[in-house]
Tab-separated table of C-alpha atoms in Angstrom:
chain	number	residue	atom	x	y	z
B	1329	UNK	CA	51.753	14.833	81.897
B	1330	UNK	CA	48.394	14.264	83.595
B	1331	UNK	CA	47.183	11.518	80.446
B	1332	UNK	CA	50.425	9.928	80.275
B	1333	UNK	CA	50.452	8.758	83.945
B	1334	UNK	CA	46.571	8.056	83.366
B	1335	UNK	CA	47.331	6.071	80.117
B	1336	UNK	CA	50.180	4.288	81.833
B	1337	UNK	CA	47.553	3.442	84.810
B	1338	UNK	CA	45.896	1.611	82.549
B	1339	UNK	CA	47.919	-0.138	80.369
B	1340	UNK	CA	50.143	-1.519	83.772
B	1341	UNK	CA	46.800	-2.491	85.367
B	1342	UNK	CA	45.279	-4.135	82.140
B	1343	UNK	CA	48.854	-5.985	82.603
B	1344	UNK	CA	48.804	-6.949	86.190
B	1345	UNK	CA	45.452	-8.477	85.967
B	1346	UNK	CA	45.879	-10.162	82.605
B	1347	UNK	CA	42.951	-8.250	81.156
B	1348	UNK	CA	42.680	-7.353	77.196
B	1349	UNK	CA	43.439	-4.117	76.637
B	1350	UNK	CA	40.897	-2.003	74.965
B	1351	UNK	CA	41.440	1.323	72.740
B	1352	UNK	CA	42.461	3.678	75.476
B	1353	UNK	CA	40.059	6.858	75.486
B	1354	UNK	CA	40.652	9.760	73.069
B	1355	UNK	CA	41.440	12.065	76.423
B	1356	UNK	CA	44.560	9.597	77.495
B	1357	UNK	CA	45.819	7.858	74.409
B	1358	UNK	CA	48.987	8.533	73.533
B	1359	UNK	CA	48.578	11.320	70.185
B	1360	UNK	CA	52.069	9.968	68.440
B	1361	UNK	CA	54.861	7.894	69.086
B	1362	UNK	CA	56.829	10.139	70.725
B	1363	UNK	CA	53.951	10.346	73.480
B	1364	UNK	CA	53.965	6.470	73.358
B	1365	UNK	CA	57.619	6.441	74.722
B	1366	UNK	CA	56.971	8.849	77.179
B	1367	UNK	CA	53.715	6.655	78.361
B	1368	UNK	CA	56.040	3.765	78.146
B	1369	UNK	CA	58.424	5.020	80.261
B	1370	UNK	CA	55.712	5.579	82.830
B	1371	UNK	CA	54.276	2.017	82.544
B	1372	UNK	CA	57.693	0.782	83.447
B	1373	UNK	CA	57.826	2.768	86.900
B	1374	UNK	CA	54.445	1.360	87.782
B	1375	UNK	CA	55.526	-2.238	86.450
B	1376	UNK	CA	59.423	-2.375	88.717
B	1377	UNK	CA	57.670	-3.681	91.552
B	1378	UNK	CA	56.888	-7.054	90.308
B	1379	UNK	CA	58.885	-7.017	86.872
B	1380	UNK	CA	62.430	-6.311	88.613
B	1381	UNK	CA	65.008	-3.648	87.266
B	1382	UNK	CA	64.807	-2.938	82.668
B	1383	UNK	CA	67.842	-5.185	82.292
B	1384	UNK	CA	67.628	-4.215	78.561
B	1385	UNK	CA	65.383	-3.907	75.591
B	1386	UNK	CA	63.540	-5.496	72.695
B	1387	UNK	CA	63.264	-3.961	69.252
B	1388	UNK	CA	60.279	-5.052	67.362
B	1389	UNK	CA	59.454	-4.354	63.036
B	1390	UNK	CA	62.632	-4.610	62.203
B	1391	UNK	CA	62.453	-7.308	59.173
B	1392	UNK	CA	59.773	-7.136	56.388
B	1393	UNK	CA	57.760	-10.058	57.287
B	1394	UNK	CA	56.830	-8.449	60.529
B	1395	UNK	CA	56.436	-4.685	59.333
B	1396	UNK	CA	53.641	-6.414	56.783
B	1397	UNK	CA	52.398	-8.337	59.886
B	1398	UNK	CA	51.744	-5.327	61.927
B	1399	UNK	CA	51.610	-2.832	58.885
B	1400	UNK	CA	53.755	-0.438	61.049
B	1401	UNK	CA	56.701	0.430	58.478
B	1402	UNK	CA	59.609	0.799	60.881
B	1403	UNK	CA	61.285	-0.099	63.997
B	1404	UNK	CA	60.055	-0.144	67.724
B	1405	UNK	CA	61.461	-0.193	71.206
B	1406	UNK	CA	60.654	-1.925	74.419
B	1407	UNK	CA	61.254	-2.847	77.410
B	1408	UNK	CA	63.369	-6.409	79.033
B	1409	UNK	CA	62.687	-6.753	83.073
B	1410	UNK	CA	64.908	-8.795	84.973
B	1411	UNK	CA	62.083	-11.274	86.066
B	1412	UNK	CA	61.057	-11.831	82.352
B	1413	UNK	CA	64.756	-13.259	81.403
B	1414	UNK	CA	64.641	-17.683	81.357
B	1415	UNK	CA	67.569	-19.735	80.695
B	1416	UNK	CA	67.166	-22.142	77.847
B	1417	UNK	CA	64.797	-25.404	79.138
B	1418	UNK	CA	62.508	-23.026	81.521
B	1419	UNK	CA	59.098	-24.143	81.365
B	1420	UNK	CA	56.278	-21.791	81.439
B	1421	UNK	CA	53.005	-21.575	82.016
B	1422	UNK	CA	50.501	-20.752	78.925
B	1423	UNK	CA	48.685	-19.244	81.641
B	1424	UNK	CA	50.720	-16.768	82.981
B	1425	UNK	CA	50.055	-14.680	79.020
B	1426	UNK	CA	46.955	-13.744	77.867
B	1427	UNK	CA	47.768	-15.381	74.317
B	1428	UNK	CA	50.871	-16.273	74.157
B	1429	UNK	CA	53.242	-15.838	71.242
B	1430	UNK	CA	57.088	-16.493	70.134
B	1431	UNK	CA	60.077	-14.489	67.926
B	1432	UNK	CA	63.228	-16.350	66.696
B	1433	UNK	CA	65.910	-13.527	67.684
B	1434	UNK	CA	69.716	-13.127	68.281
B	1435	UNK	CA	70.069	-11.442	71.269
B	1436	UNK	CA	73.360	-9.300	72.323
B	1437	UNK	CA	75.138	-7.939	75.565
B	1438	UNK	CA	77.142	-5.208	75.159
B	1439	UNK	CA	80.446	-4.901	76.776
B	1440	UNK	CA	80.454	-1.218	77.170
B	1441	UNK	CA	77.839	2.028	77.560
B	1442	UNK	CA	76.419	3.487	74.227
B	1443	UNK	CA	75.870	6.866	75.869
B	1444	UNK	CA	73.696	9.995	74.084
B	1445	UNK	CA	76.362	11.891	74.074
B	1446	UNK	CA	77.881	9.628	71.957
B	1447	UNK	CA	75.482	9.591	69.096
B	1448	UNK	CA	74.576	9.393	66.232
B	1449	UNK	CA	76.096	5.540	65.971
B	1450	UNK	CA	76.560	3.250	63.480
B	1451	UNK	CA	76.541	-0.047	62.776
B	1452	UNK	CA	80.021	-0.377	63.179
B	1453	UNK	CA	80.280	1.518	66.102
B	1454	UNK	CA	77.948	-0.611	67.905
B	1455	UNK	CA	79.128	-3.871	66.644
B	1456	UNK	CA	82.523	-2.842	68.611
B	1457	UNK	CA	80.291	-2.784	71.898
B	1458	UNK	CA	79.138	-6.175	71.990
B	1459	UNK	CA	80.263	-8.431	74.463
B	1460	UNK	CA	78.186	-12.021	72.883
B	1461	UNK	CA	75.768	-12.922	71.090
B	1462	UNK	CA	72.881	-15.414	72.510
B	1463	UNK	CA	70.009	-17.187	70.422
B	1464	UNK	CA	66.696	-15.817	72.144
B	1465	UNK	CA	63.370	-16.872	71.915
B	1466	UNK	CA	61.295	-13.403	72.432
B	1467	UNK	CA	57.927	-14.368	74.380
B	1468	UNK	CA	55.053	-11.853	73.127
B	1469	UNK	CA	51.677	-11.333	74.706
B	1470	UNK	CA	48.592	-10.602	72.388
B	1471	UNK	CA	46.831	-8.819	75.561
B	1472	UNK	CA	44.862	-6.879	73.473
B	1473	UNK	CA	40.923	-6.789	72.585
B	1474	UNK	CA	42.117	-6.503	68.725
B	1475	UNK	CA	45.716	-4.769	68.471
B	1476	UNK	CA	44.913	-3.825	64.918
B	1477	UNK	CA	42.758	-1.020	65.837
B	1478	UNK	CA	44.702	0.460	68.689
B	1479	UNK	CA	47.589	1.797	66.463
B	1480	UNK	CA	51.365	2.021	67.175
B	1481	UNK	CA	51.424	4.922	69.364
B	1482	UNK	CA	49.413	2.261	72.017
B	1483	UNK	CA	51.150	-0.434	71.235
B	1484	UNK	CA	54.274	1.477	71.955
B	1485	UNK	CA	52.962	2.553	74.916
B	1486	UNK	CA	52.409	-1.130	75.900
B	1487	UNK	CA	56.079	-2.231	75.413
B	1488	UNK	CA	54.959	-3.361	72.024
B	1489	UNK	CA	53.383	-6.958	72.806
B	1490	UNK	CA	57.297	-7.743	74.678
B	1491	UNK	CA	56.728	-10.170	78.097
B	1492	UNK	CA	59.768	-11.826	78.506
B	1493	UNK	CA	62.527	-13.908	76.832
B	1494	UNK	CA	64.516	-17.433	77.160
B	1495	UNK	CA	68.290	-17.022	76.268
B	1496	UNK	CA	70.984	-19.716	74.768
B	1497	UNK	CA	74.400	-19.811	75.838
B	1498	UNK	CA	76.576	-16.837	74.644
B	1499	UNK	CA	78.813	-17.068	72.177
B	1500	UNK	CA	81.681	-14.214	72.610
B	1501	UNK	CA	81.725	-11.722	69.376
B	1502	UNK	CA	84.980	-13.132	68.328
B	1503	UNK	CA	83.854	-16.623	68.223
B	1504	UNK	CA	80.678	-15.690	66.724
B	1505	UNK	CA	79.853	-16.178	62.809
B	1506	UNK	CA	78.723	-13.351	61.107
B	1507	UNK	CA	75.542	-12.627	62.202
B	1508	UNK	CA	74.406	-11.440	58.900
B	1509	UNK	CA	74.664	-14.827	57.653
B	1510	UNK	CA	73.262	-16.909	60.647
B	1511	UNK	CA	69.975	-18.865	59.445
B	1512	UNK	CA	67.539	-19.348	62.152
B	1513	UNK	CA	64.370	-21.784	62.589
B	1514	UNK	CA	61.491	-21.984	64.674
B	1515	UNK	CA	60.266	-25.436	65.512
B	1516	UNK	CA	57.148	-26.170	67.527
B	1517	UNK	CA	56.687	-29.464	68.834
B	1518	UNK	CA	59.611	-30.440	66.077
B	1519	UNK	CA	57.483	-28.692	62.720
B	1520	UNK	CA	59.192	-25.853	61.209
B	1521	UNK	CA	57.205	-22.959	61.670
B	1522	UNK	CA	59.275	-20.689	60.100
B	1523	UNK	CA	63.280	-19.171	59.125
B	1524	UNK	CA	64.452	-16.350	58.568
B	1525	UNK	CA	68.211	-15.058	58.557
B	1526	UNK	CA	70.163	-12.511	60.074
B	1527	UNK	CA	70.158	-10.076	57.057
B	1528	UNK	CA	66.283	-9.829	57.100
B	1529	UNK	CA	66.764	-7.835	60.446
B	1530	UNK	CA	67.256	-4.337	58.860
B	1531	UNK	CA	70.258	-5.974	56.700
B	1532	UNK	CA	72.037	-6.468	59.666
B	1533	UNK	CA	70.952	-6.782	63.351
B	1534	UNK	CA	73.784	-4.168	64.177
B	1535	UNK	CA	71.510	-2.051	62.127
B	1536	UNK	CA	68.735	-2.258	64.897
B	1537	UNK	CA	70.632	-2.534	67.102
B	1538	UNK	CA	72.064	1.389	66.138
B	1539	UNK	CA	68.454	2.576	65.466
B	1540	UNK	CA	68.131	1.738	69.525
B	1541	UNK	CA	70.824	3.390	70.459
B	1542	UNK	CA	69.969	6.474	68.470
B	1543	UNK	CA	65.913	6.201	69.234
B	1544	UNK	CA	67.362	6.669	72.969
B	1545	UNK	CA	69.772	9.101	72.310
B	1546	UNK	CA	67.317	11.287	70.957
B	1547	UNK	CA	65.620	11.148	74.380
B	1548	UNK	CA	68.729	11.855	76.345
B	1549	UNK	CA	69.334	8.157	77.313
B	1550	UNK	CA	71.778	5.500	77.186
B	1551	UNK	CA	72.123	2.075	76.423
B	1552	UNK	CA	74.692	0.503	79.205
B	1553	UNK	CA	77.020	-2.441	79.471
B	1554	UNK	CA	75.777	-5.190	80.309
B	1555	UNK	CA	72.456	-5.099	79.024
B	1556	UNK	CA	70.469	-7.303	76.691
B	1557	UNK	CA	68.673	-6.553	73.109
B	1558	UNK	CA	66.847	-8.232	71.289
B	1559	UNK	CA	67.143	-7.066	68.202
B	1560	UNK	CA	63.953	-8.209	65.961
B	1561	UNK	CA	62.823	-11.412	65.137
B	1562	UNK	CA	63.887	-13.596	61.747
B	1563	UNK	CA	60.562	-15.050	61.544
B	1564	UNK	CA	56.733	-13.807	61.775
B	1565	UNK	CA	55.189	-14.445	65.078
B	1566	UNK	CA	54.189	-17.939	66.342
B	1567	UNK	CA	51.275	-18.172	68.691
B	1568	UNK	CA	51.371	-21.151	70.750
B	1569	UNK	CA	48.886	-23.348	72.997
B	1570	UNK	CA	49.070	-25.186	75.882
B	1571	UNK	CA	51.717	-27.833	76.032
B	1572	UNK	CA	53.809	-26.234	73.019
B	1573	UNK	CA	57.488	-27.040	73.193
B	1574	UNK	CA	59.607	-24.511	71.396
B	1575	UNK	CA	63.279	-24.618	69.871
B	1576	UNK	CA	64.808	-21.844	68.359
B	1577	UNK	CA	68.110	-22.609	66.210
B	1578	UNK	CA	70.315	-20.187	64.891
B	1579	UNK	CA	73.515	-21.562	62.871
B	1580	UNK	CA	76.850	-20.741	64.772
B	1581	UNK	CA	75.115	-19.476	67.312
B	1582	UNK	CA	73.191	-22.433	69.022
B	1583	UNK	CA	69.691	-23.253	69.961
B	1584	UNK	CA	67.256	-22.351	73.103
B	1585	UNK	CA	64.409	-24.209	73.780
B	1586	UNK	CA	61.468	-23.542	75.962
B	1587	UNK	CA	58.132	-25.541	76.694
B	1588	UNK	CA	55.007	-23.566	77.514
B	1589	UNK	CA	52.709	-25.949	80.181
């Protein structure tokens, strides 16, 4: 346990002071996965100071274009802290990241707990415990000296590049299209940038969204009404500069737009 809270001291510090984080050392870094959750979970007890209560979580890899991107095969989990969630129009500073990036994403809420004791769930069985859907636009942070070479374990670890996200107005599950169908954009400064639709998120996003619920289960927790997933983005990652202005539209579901100063 010694090298997880050492790893974790790290990795929230590298954070704080908006410092590239380099390959951790052989004695710390996390040896698996597994030990990258547990490291995780760590870095979020040093990080509630300043980030606010885990109001949720983000699941990254879930469509092809990004498991190619990151050559990491399958999904991952991470964090959502109450002082990383904007309203659609919020305008950032490019600053505030060390190299700042964006996802096009529906986001959910559920209305109810998922609790481990429940599991294993299925995409059906989730689907029944969402309360709306949102468009998101998940805000990554490339804070690393070259993430290629630290491997998924440390990525995990590091919430798994996740620094905050800027939600639309929900629309209620009944109202909602099916999300399997919804086509979504990115457009910087007006260019497309890229699309994607809801199907390329693991066929479904309920599909990720029930790999979260299991991946906790398995470690005794629970996902809990009320709280927000993201659950993997429809198009490969844009990294923005200074002055960017981003919309995100999802048919049925609306747009959310964000500007980055």
């Amino acid at each position: 346990m010694d090298r997880v809270v050492e790893a974790a001291k790290v990795i929230a510090g590298a954070r704080r002071a908006r410092e590239k984080l380099k390959p951790l050392p052989a004695k710390i870094a996390p040896r698996d996965e597994a030990e990258g959750y547990q490291v995780q979970r760590a870095v979020h007890d040093l990080l509630l100071p300043e980030s606010g209560a885990l109001v949720g979580y983000k699941i990254g890899c879930t469509s092809n274009v990004m498991q190619e991107y990151l050559n990491i095969p399958h999904p991952c989990g991470g964090g959502v802290f109450e002082r990383g969630v904007h309203r659609s129009g919020v305008k950032l500073a490019a600053s505030d990241f060390v190299h700042v990036g964006v996802e096009c994403e529906i986001a959910v809420e559920l209305s109810r707990d998922l609790a481990a004791g429940e599991a294993p769930f299925t995409a059906e069985w989730v689907g029944e415990a969402i309360e709306t859907y949102m468009p998101a636009i998940e805000i990554v942070d490339d804070r690393y000296e070259q993430w290629e070479t630290l491997g998924a374990p440390t990525l995990v670890a590091d919430d798994f590049f996740a620094a905050a996200c800027v939600l639309g107005e929900p629309v209620g599950r009944y109202a909602a299209p099916d999300v399997r169908e919804v086509a979504g954009r990115a457009l910087i400064n007006g260019a497309e940038a890229g699309a994607g639709r809801g199907a390329d998120v693991l066929g479904h996003p309920h599909n990720a969204l029930a790999w979260l619920a299991n991946h906790l289960a398995a470690e005794g927790k629970s996902l809990h009404k009320g709280q927000i997933v993201l659950t993997g983005s429809l198009v490969k990652t844009v990294w923005l500069k200074p002055g960017d202005r981003v919309v995100m539209e999802l048919a049925g579901l609306g747009k959310v737009e964000a500007e980055f100063a």
